[in-house]
Amino acid sequence: MSKPRPRGFARLLAERQPDPAGRSWIFVPYDQLNDGIGPLAREDPSGLGIIVIESPWKAARRPYHKQKLALVLANLRHFALEQAERGVAVRHVVAEGPYGPALREAIEALEPGEPVRVMEPAERELRVDLQPLIDAGAVETIPHEGWLTTRDQFERSVNDPPWRMDAFYRLVRRESGVLMRDGKPEGGKYSFDAENRKPWKGKPPAPEPPEFPPDPVKQEVGELIESRFAKHPGTLAPDALPATRADADELWSWARRESLPTFGPYEDAMSVRSTGLFHTRVSGLLNLQRILPRAILRDVAELDIPLASKEGFVRQVLGWREFMRHVHAATDGLRKLPGEDGAGGTAPSFLGARNPLPPAFWGTPSGLACLDRVVGDVWEEGYSHHITRLMVLSNLATLLDVSPRELTDWFWVAYTDAYDWVVEPNVLGMGTFALGDLFTTKPYVSGAAYIDRMSDYCAECAFHPKRDCPVTPLYWAFLDRHAGRLGDNPRLRMPYASLRKRAEPRRRRDARVFEHVREVLGAGRRLSPEGL
């Protein structure tokens, strides 16, 4: 049974609610919150009704970051109010169980008529939840118009596995015309990634993220999260919560003005002075479709900014983001991996990693400044940019043979922009190499030198990156342990040549460091130079 709606939002919705009679109804999932796509973009609002569902059951299934719960819920409620203002009827349901049964109950309360329409959900979890209603003819699935590319483009670009994003990216660039001129890429090449690897030394100044004004809906959502989900981790920061259409516009305006002109060169940089540097921070709203991918691509193409910055951003949105969702869909959420007999399951581990995730990822100090800083930022903001995710969090977990599934689930709950279609392939495929070379050519691992070069984390660490930091021996021990699986990888030819030259006493010490670090962090204790 549904619970009564919260008073503030219920009152605001009732004040705007049009007559629901005689409507064609659409179920709008929590991550399709935009009237610029689907029937809401084309059909007369006076003839439409939408069903929106809040599911505390789903919110409680995993220990989601409080800011993530607030972001989803506040945007869903503001979207409902915006649609009612347009003349769209709104049925708002609070369900204590999965979406499928709640939607069935909502449909049964409607006047008999045509099936309720829904754009195909992005998340596999929701598609599975709704399938019985689709099979029964109560719900009709229509294409999701928020995506930029098609399954056909994916299949034509990648052919048989291993799949490669660069081939997909080149094809969709050519066929979309984005950053193309006379059939050729602007600037003479498709990727300027090699130019976007500068460390940041403090100049130009990193922009401060925008703040968003409070309102009764956000306030009510915040109170709900802090009461009902009080045991969930993370800081709830209402001032950092974009929820209205105006908030989304403001965030994107800030990103175009303050971030994108300098995004490219410092795309891979990390700093204690700025969690995001010149990254746009739009991924959370982008994955809710609160900001439309096609709109931001159009805007970026028109910006007068350096081509390397422009292309780097386009590659993330048109290339990697779209590629990830195709990989997830093509493998049924990584359950059916190419070349495997039967289901692949949801816990692949090409390297056999099975160690538990250390308590450091939940905020227990590790003694490694890079890890502690990034983890602290994540639990403070529900965000950090892609290099901190890849080369600090995933790198250290991979070097410690942490279970890829555990790390994936941690990303899923910790980040405001994480949903199954994006987090599972990113962490299992790229972050941990758990899928082997299905779509990445090698594990993305490094020693302390990379972190020291691309960040200022090491300056506040008890360890020195060139003398006693355990990350470097962890790197060599990782290569040594997994030589049977990785030794023939052509992308690792040089590291393995260096490993063979590494003196046997040092290799034995590398292995001891690995065991020590695994034991200390696994027990929730802090590493120290004296301990090593």
XYZ file of C-alpha atoms in Angstrom:
532
model
C 0.000 0.000 0.000
C 1.114 3.530 -0.721
C 1.870 5.881 2.142
C 0.437 9.422 2.332
C 2.473 11.958 0.434
C 4.603 14.436 2.346
C 2.581 17.552 3.089
C 4.723 20.243 1.434
C 5.194 18.595 -1.927
C 1.642 17.218 -1.895
C 0.241 20.697 -1.363
C 2.321 22.228 -4.143
C 1.338 19.456 -6.539
C -2.358 19.727 -5.644
C -2.283 23.469 -6.341
C -1.035 22.822 -9.884
C -2.818 19.545 -10.655
C -5.036 19.632 -13.763
C -8.053 17.381 -14.305
C -6.667 13.862 -14.915
C -9.681 12.592 -16.874
C -9.261 11.409 -20.461
C -5.474 11.352 -20.454
C -2.912 9.207 -22.229
C -0.571 8.017 -19.483
C 3.222 7.690 -19.403
C 5.371 6.162 -16.694
C 8.417 8.396 -16.226
C 11.286 6.626 -14.419
C 13.511 8.452 -11.971
C 16.217 8.918 -14.618
C 14.118 10.321 -17.496
C 13.271 13.677 -15.952
C 13.052 15.887 -19.027
C 10.140 16.971 -21.204
C 12.455 17.548 -24.154
C 12.358 13.851 -25.084
C 9.627 11.310 -25.723
C 5.880 11.970 -25.878
C 6.189 14.864 -23.426
C 8.222 16.727 -26.058
C 5.739 16.241 -28.910
C 2.221 15.755 -27.608
C -0.263 18.228 -26.174
C 0.285 18.463 -22.386
C -3.460 18.765 -21.855
C -3.914 15.224 -23.146
C -1.095 13.617 -21.152
C -0.640 12.238 -17.674
C 2.506 10.939 -16.046
C 3.060 8.409 -13.294
C 6.100 9.008 -11.096
C 7.085 6.560 -8.381
C 9.229 6.984 -5.310
C 10.477 3.707 -3.870
C 11.999 3.899 -0.387
C 12.437 0.135 -0.785
C 14.950 0.670 -3.567
C 16.623 3.537 -1.724
C 17.182 1.225 1.245
C 18.447 -1.774 -0.739
C 21.986 -0.413 -0.727
C 23.619 2.166 1.576
C 23.370 4.930 -1.002
C 25.085 8.248 -0.281
C 22.588 10.659 1.244
C 23.358 13.239 -1.428
C 22.536 10.719 -4.157
C 19.158 9.918 -2.615
C 18.421 13.618 -2.263
C 19.481 14.365 -5.835
C 17.163 11.742 -7.315
C 14.205 12.508 -5.089
C 14.380 16.315 -5.287
C 14.699 16.243 -9.068
C 11.816 13.807 -9.449
C 9.531 15.979 -7.317
C 10.488 19.197 -9.055
C 9.988 17.527 -12.431
C 6.494 16.457 -11.362
C 5.674 20.026 -10.347
C 7.034 21.374 -13.629
C 4.855 18.993 -15.614
C 1.740 19.857 -13.636
C 2.518 23.523 -14.331
C 2.539 22.691 -18.061
C -0.896 21.083 -17.813
C 0.237 17.458 -17.578
C -1.677 15.421 -14.991
C 0.550 13.770 -12.390
C 0.003 10.583 -10.391
C 2.641 10.522 -7.660
C 3.116 7.196 -5.912
C 5.208 6.377 -2.849
C 5.715 2.609 -2.830
C 7.183 0.383 -0.157
C 8.287 -2.199 -2.695
C 9.631 -2.562 -6.250
C 8.506 -0.367 -9.112
C 6.640 -3.083 -11.024
C 3.939 -3.824 -8.420
C 3.590 -0.117 -7.619
C 3.073 0.717 -11.282
C 0.567 -2.130 -11.643
C -1.468 -0.672 -8.758
C -1.316 2.801 -10.298
C -2.448 1.469 -13.675
C -5.372 -0.392 -12.125
C -6.570 2.896 -10.610
C -6.708 4.571 -14.037
C -9.632 4.587 -16.411
C -9.425 1.550 -18.724
C -7.695 2.455 -21.954
C -4.536 2.111 -23.953
C -1.382 0.738 -22.306
C 0.774 3.049 -20.251
C 3.839 4.015 -22.249
C 7.400 4.140 -20.964
C 10.636 4.948 -22.719
C 12.901 1.935 -22.350
C 14.560 2.284 -18.936
C 18.303 2.847 -18.923
C 18.875 0.615 -15.904
C 18.657 -3.131 -16.364
C 17.290 -3.396 -12.824
C 14.226 -1.383 -13.779
C 13.743 -3.158 -17.113
C 13.592 -6.495 -15.291
C 11.201 -5.050 -12.700
C 8.765 -3.870 -15.395
C 8.959 -6.904 -17.683
C 5.879 -8.710 -16.262
C 3.747 -5.626 -16.970
C 5.159 -5.417 -20.479
C 4.480 -9.113 -21.072
C 0.906 -8.627 -19.859
C 0.331 -5.747 -22.270
C -0.274 -3.220 -19.494
C 2.872 -1.274 -20.362
C 4.190 -0.436 -23.826
C 7.912 0.239 -24.238
C 8.995 2.919 -26.679
C 12.570 3.941 -27.577
C 14.569 5.999 -25.089
C 15.210 9.264 -26.907
C 17.841 10.523 -24.497
C 20.608 8.394 -26.002
C 22.816 9.742 -28.766
C 23.676 6.511 -30.560
C 22.071 3.241 -31.601
C 22.741 -0.451 -31.048
C 23.298 -0.711 -34.805
C 26.120 1.839 -34.641
C 27.721 -0.085 -31.801
C 27.552 -3.377 -33.679
C 28.822 -1.894 -36.941
C 31.764 -0.262 -35.218
C 32.997 -3.027 -32.940
C 32.161 -6.277 -34.792
C 33.384 -9.226 -32.711
C 35.062 -8.809 -29.319
C 37.350 -7.443 -28.123
C 35.393 -4.216 -28.487
C 37.201 -0.890 -28.676
C 35.755 2.498 -27.844
C 37.948 4.392 -30.296
C 36.418 2.560 -33.284
C 32.921 3.285 -31.972
C 33.814 6.916 -31.314
C 35.187 7.470 -34.814
C 32.071 5.990 -36.394
C 29.601 8.047 -34.356
C 31.641 11.196 -34.923
C 31.462 10.625 -38.677
C 27.771 9.780 -38.693
C 26.697 12.534 -36.304
C 28.909 15.225 -37.810
C 29.983 16.400 -34.361
C 33.359 18.194 -34.598
C 33.621 17.140 -38.245
C 34.376 19.307 -41.246
C 34.104 18.051 -44.819
C 34.037 14.478 -43.594
C 37.217 14.850 -41.537
C 37.691 15.495 -37.804
C 38.360 19.083 -36.832
C 42.034 19.570 -36.114
C 42.982 16.567 -38.222
C 42.485 13.838 -35.611
C 39.698 12.300 -33.591
C 41.361 12.447 -30.175
C 43.495 15.062 -28.466
C 43.936 12.958 -25.350
C 47.734 13.147 -25.524
C 47.503 16.932 -25.086
C 45.234 16.700 -22.046
C 47.617 15.303 -19.412
C 49.081 18.288 -17.618
C 49.381 18.459 -13.815
C 47.781 21.513 -12.240
C 50.083 23.816 -10.234
C 47.426 26.252 -9.037
C 47.040 28.390 -12.155
C 44.681 29.176 -13.713
C 42.532 29.232 -10.560
C 40.063 26.381 -10.308
C 36.453 27.592 -10.259
C 34.304 27.209 -7.170
C 31.272 24.985 -7.827
C 27.985 26.861 -7.887
C 25.494 26.786 -5.055
C 21.761 26.418 -5.542
C 19.040 28.239 -3.632
C 16.980 26.302 -1.087
C 13.264 25.778 -1.589
C 10.472 23.942 0.254
C 10.818 20.792 -1.863
C 14.554 20.464 -1.268
C 14.073 21.195 2.418
C 11.415 18.521 2.739
C 13.536 16.005 0.837
C 16.504 16.755 3.061
C 14.452 16.211 6.200
C 13.151 12.932 4.802
C 16.643 11.661 3.961
C 18.076 12.637 7.329
C 15.248 10.911 9.191
C 14.434 7.815 7.169
C 17.955 7.133 5.874
C 19.919 8.464 8.807
C 22.250 5.451 8.836
C 23.273 5.920 5.222
C 26.779 7.308 4.706
C 27.789 10.641 3.253
C 27.101 14.300 3.866
C 23.838 15.830 2.711
C 24.596 19.319 1.355
C 21.408 21.145 0.267
C 23.381 24.100 -1.128
C 25.123 21.738 -3.557
C 21.861 20.139 -4.719
C 20.663 21.141 -8.205
C 17.024 20.069 -8.470
C 14.957 22.539 -10.489
C 15.067 23.234 -14.197
C 16.660 26.580 -13.325
C 19.308 24.813 -11.230
C 20.191 22.549 -14.153
C 20.479 25.551 -16.457
C 22.666 27.345 -13.934
C 24.996 24.380 -13.526
C 25.437 24.004 -17.263
C 25.957 27.761 -17.712
C 28.634 27.663 -15.000
C 30.288 24.686 -16.654
C 30.435 26.393 -20.058
C 31.712 29.624 -18.586
C 34.077 28.501 -15.821
C 35.142 24.934 -16.551
C 35.204 23.976 -20.198
C 37.641 26.613 -21.503
C 40.395 25.030 -19.386
C 39.010 21.525 -19.130
C 41.277 19.796 -21.636
C 44.844 20.378 -20.437
C 44.038 19.559 -16.786
C 41.499 16.801 -17.440
C 43.719 14.225 -15.697
C 45.061 16.433 -12.901
C 44.210 15.900 -9.220
C 44.569 18.280 -6.290
C 43.822 18.727 -2.604
C 42.799 22.285 -3.457
C 39.906 21.346 -5.759
C 37.935 18.108 -5.972
C 36.747 18.757 -9.508
C 39.244 21.246 -10.964
C 37.828 22.070 -14.410
C 35.415 19.158 -14.726
C 31.829 20.214 -15.372
C 30.121 18.202 -12.604
C 27.096 17.634 -14.850
C 27.205 13.820 -14.841
C 24.657 13.448 -12.028
C 22.044 15.521 -13.856
C 23.066 14.080 -17.222
C 22.328 10.541 -16.013
C 18.922 11.694 -14.776
C 18.343 13.271 -18.224
C 17.757 16.529 -16.349
C 20.319 17.927 -18.770
C 20.026 16.396 -22.226
C 23.193 14.956 -23.799
C 22.258 16.220 -27.243
C 21.793 19.742 -25.896
C 25.187 19.890 -24.240
C 26.900 18.495 -27.339
C 25.262 21.200 -29.414
C 26.306 23.889 -26.953
C 29.891 22.652 -26.693
C 30.282 22.499 -30.467
C 29.389 26.202 -30.587
C 31.760 27.302 -27.809
C 34.828 29.356 -28.639
C 37.252 27.260 -26.593
C 40.430 25.305 -27.414
C 39.734 22.274 -29.576
C 41.500 19.920 -27.166
C 39.086 20.914 -24.385
C 36.105 20.670 -26.694
C 37.052 17.257 -28.074
C 37.947 15.860 -24.647
C 34.473 16.653 -23.369
C 32.756 15.352 -26.502
C 34.708 12.083 -26.201
C 33.390 11.573 -22.673
C 29.748 12.206 -23.605
C 29.410 10.954 -27.183
C 32.135 8.328 -26.898
C 32.730 6.702 -23.537
C 29.302 7.261 -21.938
C 27.432 5.856 -24.927
C 29.902 3.001 -25.367
C 29.449 1.934 -21.742
C 25.688 1.651 -22.026
C 25.974 -0.397 -25.233
C 28.440 -2.793 -23.580
C 26.098 -3.195 -20.617
C 23.068 -3.824 -22.823
C 24.877 -6.166 -25.228
C 25.995 -8.397 -22.344
C 22.726 -8.283 -20.388
C 24.400 -6.355 -17.623
C 27.666 -8.335 -17.998
C 25.801 -11.582 -17.294
C 26.445 -13.010 -20.762
C 30.008 -12.284 -21.749
C 31.156 -13.067 -25.289
C 32.987 -16.350 -25.588
C 31.625 -17.763 -22.342
C 29.272 -20.704 -22.094
C 26.149 -19.813 -20.186
C 25.768 -16.783 -17.948
C 28.837 -14.840 -16.946
C 27.351 -13.842 -13.613
C 27.710 -10.433 -12.029
C 31.071 -10.978 -10.312
C 33.660 -11.530 -13.051
C 37.320 -11.428 -11.999
C 39.765 -12.063 -14.811
C 42.680 -11.844 -12.383
C 41.010 -13.882 -9.654
C 40.849 -10.965 -7.193
C 38.779 -11.855 -4.138
C 40.005 -9.735 -1.198
C 37.417 -7.707 0.731
C 37.201 -3.955 0.273
C 39.243 -2.290 3.048
C 37.444 -0.136 5.636
C 39.483 2.801 4.274
C 36.925 3.123 1.476
C 34.262 3.805 4.094
C 36.319 6.516 5.786
C 38.703 4.702 8.123
C 42.111 6.429 7.714
C 44.564 4.365 5.669
C 47.692 6.476 6.086
C 47.855 6.985 2.296
C 47.087 10.648 1.672
C 45.851 10.068 -1.884
C 43.331 7.417 -0.851
C 42.171 9.219 2.282
C 41.765 12.521 0.468
C 39.714 11.088 -2.395
C 37.563 8.913 -0.137
C 36.909 11.922 2.099
C 35.910 13.998 -0.916
C 33.539 11.304 -2.123
C 31.727 10.970 1.193
C 31.590 14.764 1.442
C 30.256 15.407 -2.074
C 29.189 12.136 -3.690
C 31.601 13.088 -6.427
C 35.163 13.041 -7.651
C 36.341 13.236 -11.226
C 37.234 10.322 -13.457
C 41.001 10.175 -12.861
C 40.629 10.017 -9.091
C 38.148 7.204 -9.648
C 40.470 5.346 -12.000
C 44.014 6.056 -10.826
C 43.503 6.346 -7.068
C 40.453 4.363 -5.988
C 40.376 1.650 -8.661
C 44.153 1.539 -8.976
C 44.731 0.860 -5.272
C 41.889 -1.639 -5.062
C 43.241 -3.497 -8.082
C 46.792 -3.538 -6.697
C 45.367 -5.083 -3.512
C 43.396 -7.761 -5.392
C 40.122 -6.399 -4.023
C 37.005 -8.126 -5.302
C 35.887 -6.208 -8.424
C 32.260 -6.782 -7.452
C 32.755 -5.250 -4.014
C 34.470 -2.229 -5.516
C 31.719 -1.852 -8.118
C 29.031 -1.945 -5.465
C 30.934 0.662 -3.462
C 31.050 3.010 -6.468
C 27.356 2.363 -7.018
C 26.401 3.610 -3.562
C 29.051 6.319 -3.139
C 28.639 8.371 -6.332
C 25.638 10.494 -7.203
C 26.012 9.687 -10.915
C 26.299 5.867 -10.590
C 23.683 3.580 -12.159
C 24.071 -0.017 -13.258
C 24.604 0.710 -16.960
C 27.498 3.087 -16.291
C 29.095 1.900 -13.051
C 29.300 -1.826 -13.782
C 31.157 -1.678 -17.112
C 33.313 1.211 -15.963
C 34.535 -0.433 -12.761
C 34.503 -4.078 -13.835
C 35.862 -3.361 -17.294
C 38.173 -0.398 -16.994
C 38.785 0.177 -13.301
C 39.712 -3.387 -12.333
C 40.256 -5.307 -15.613
C 37.817 -7.887 -14.265
C 36.512 -8.452 -17.815
C 39.957 -8.990 -19.285
C 40.420 -7.356 -22.663
C 36.711 -7.286 -23.546
C 36.946 -3.530 -24.133
C 40.138 -2.331 -22.444
C 43.608 -3.340 -23.546
C 45.334 -3.504 -20.155
C 44.817 -2.898 -16.434
C 44.987 0.786 -15.513
C 47.465 0.461 -12.648
C 50.443 2.546 -11.602
C 52.956 3.097 -8.864
C 53.460 6.245 -6.812
C 55.210 8.119 -9.643
C 51.993 8.690 -11.595
C 50.048 9.906 -8.562
C 52.918 12.200 -7.584
C 53.221 13.597 -11.095
C 49.521 14.256 -11.619
C 48.571 15.465 -8.123
C 49.736 17.263 -5.002
C 48.451 14.535 -2.679
C 51.926 13.253 -1.850
C 52.965 16.550 -0.240
C 50.685 15.899 2.737
C 51.491 12.189 3.077
C 53.661 10.460 5.693
C 55.196 8.461 2.857
C 57.579 9.858 0.252
C 56.698 8.857 -3.333
C 60.330 8.149 -4.291
C 61.567 6.552 -1.072
C 59.055 4.578 0.908
C 55.554 4.868 -0.564
C 54.038 1.362 -0.620
C 52.105 2.045 -3.824
C 55.194 1.415 -5.969
C 56.055 -2.011 -4.504
C 52.351 -2.836 -4.672
C 52.529 -2.131 -8.407
C 55.527 -4.420 -8.961
C 54.046 -7.134 -6.756
C 50.821 -6.942 -8.765
C 52.671 -7.483 -12.045
C 54.654 -10.327 -10.500
C 51.589 -12.125 -9.088
C 49.644 -11.878 -12.325
C 52.406 -12.549 -14.844
C 50.622 -15.707 -15.951
C 47.620 -13.681 -17.089
C 49.277 -10.431 -18.084
C 52.850 -11.268 -19.082
C 52.023 -11.617 -22.781
C 49.963 -8.413 -22.967
C 51.635 -6.205 -25.603
C 50.614 -3.049 -23.733
C 52.607 -4.268 -20.716
C 55.754 -5.295 -22.551
C 57.868 -2.495 -21.085
C 56.712 -2.898 -17.458
C 57.382 -6.628 -17.600
C 60.799 -6.034 -19.109
C 61.538 -3.763 -16.152
C 60.165 -6.349 -13.734
C 62.542 -8.965 -15.098
C 65.433 -6.626 -14.344
C 64.219 -6.018 -10.816
C 66.536 -7.758 -8.337
C 65.125 -10.813 -6.613
C 65.458 -9.338 -3.077
C 63.396 -6.344 -4.176
C 60.754 -8.607 -5.699
C 60.532 -10.562 -2.453
C 60.180 -7.273 -0.555
C 57.443 -6.176 -2.987
C 55.512 -9.320 -2.111
C 55.991 -8.705 1.621
C 54.769 -5.109 1.245
C 51.650 -6.379 -0.517
C 50.915 -8.827 2.295
C 51.573 -6.183 4.949
C 49.403 -3.518 3.307
C 46.609 -5.989 2.681
C 46.675 -7.118 6.295
C 46.895 -3.634 7.834
C 44.213 -2.028 5.656
C 42.031 -5.119 5.878
C 42.087 -4.792 9.666
C 41.136 -1.116 9.458
C 44.509 0.109 10.713
C 46.647 2.977 9.444
C 49.801 2.364 7.433
C 53.006 4.072 8.544
C 56.569 4.261 7.237
C 57.758 2.656 10.467
C 55.454 -0.297 9.901
C 57.040 -0.983 6.534
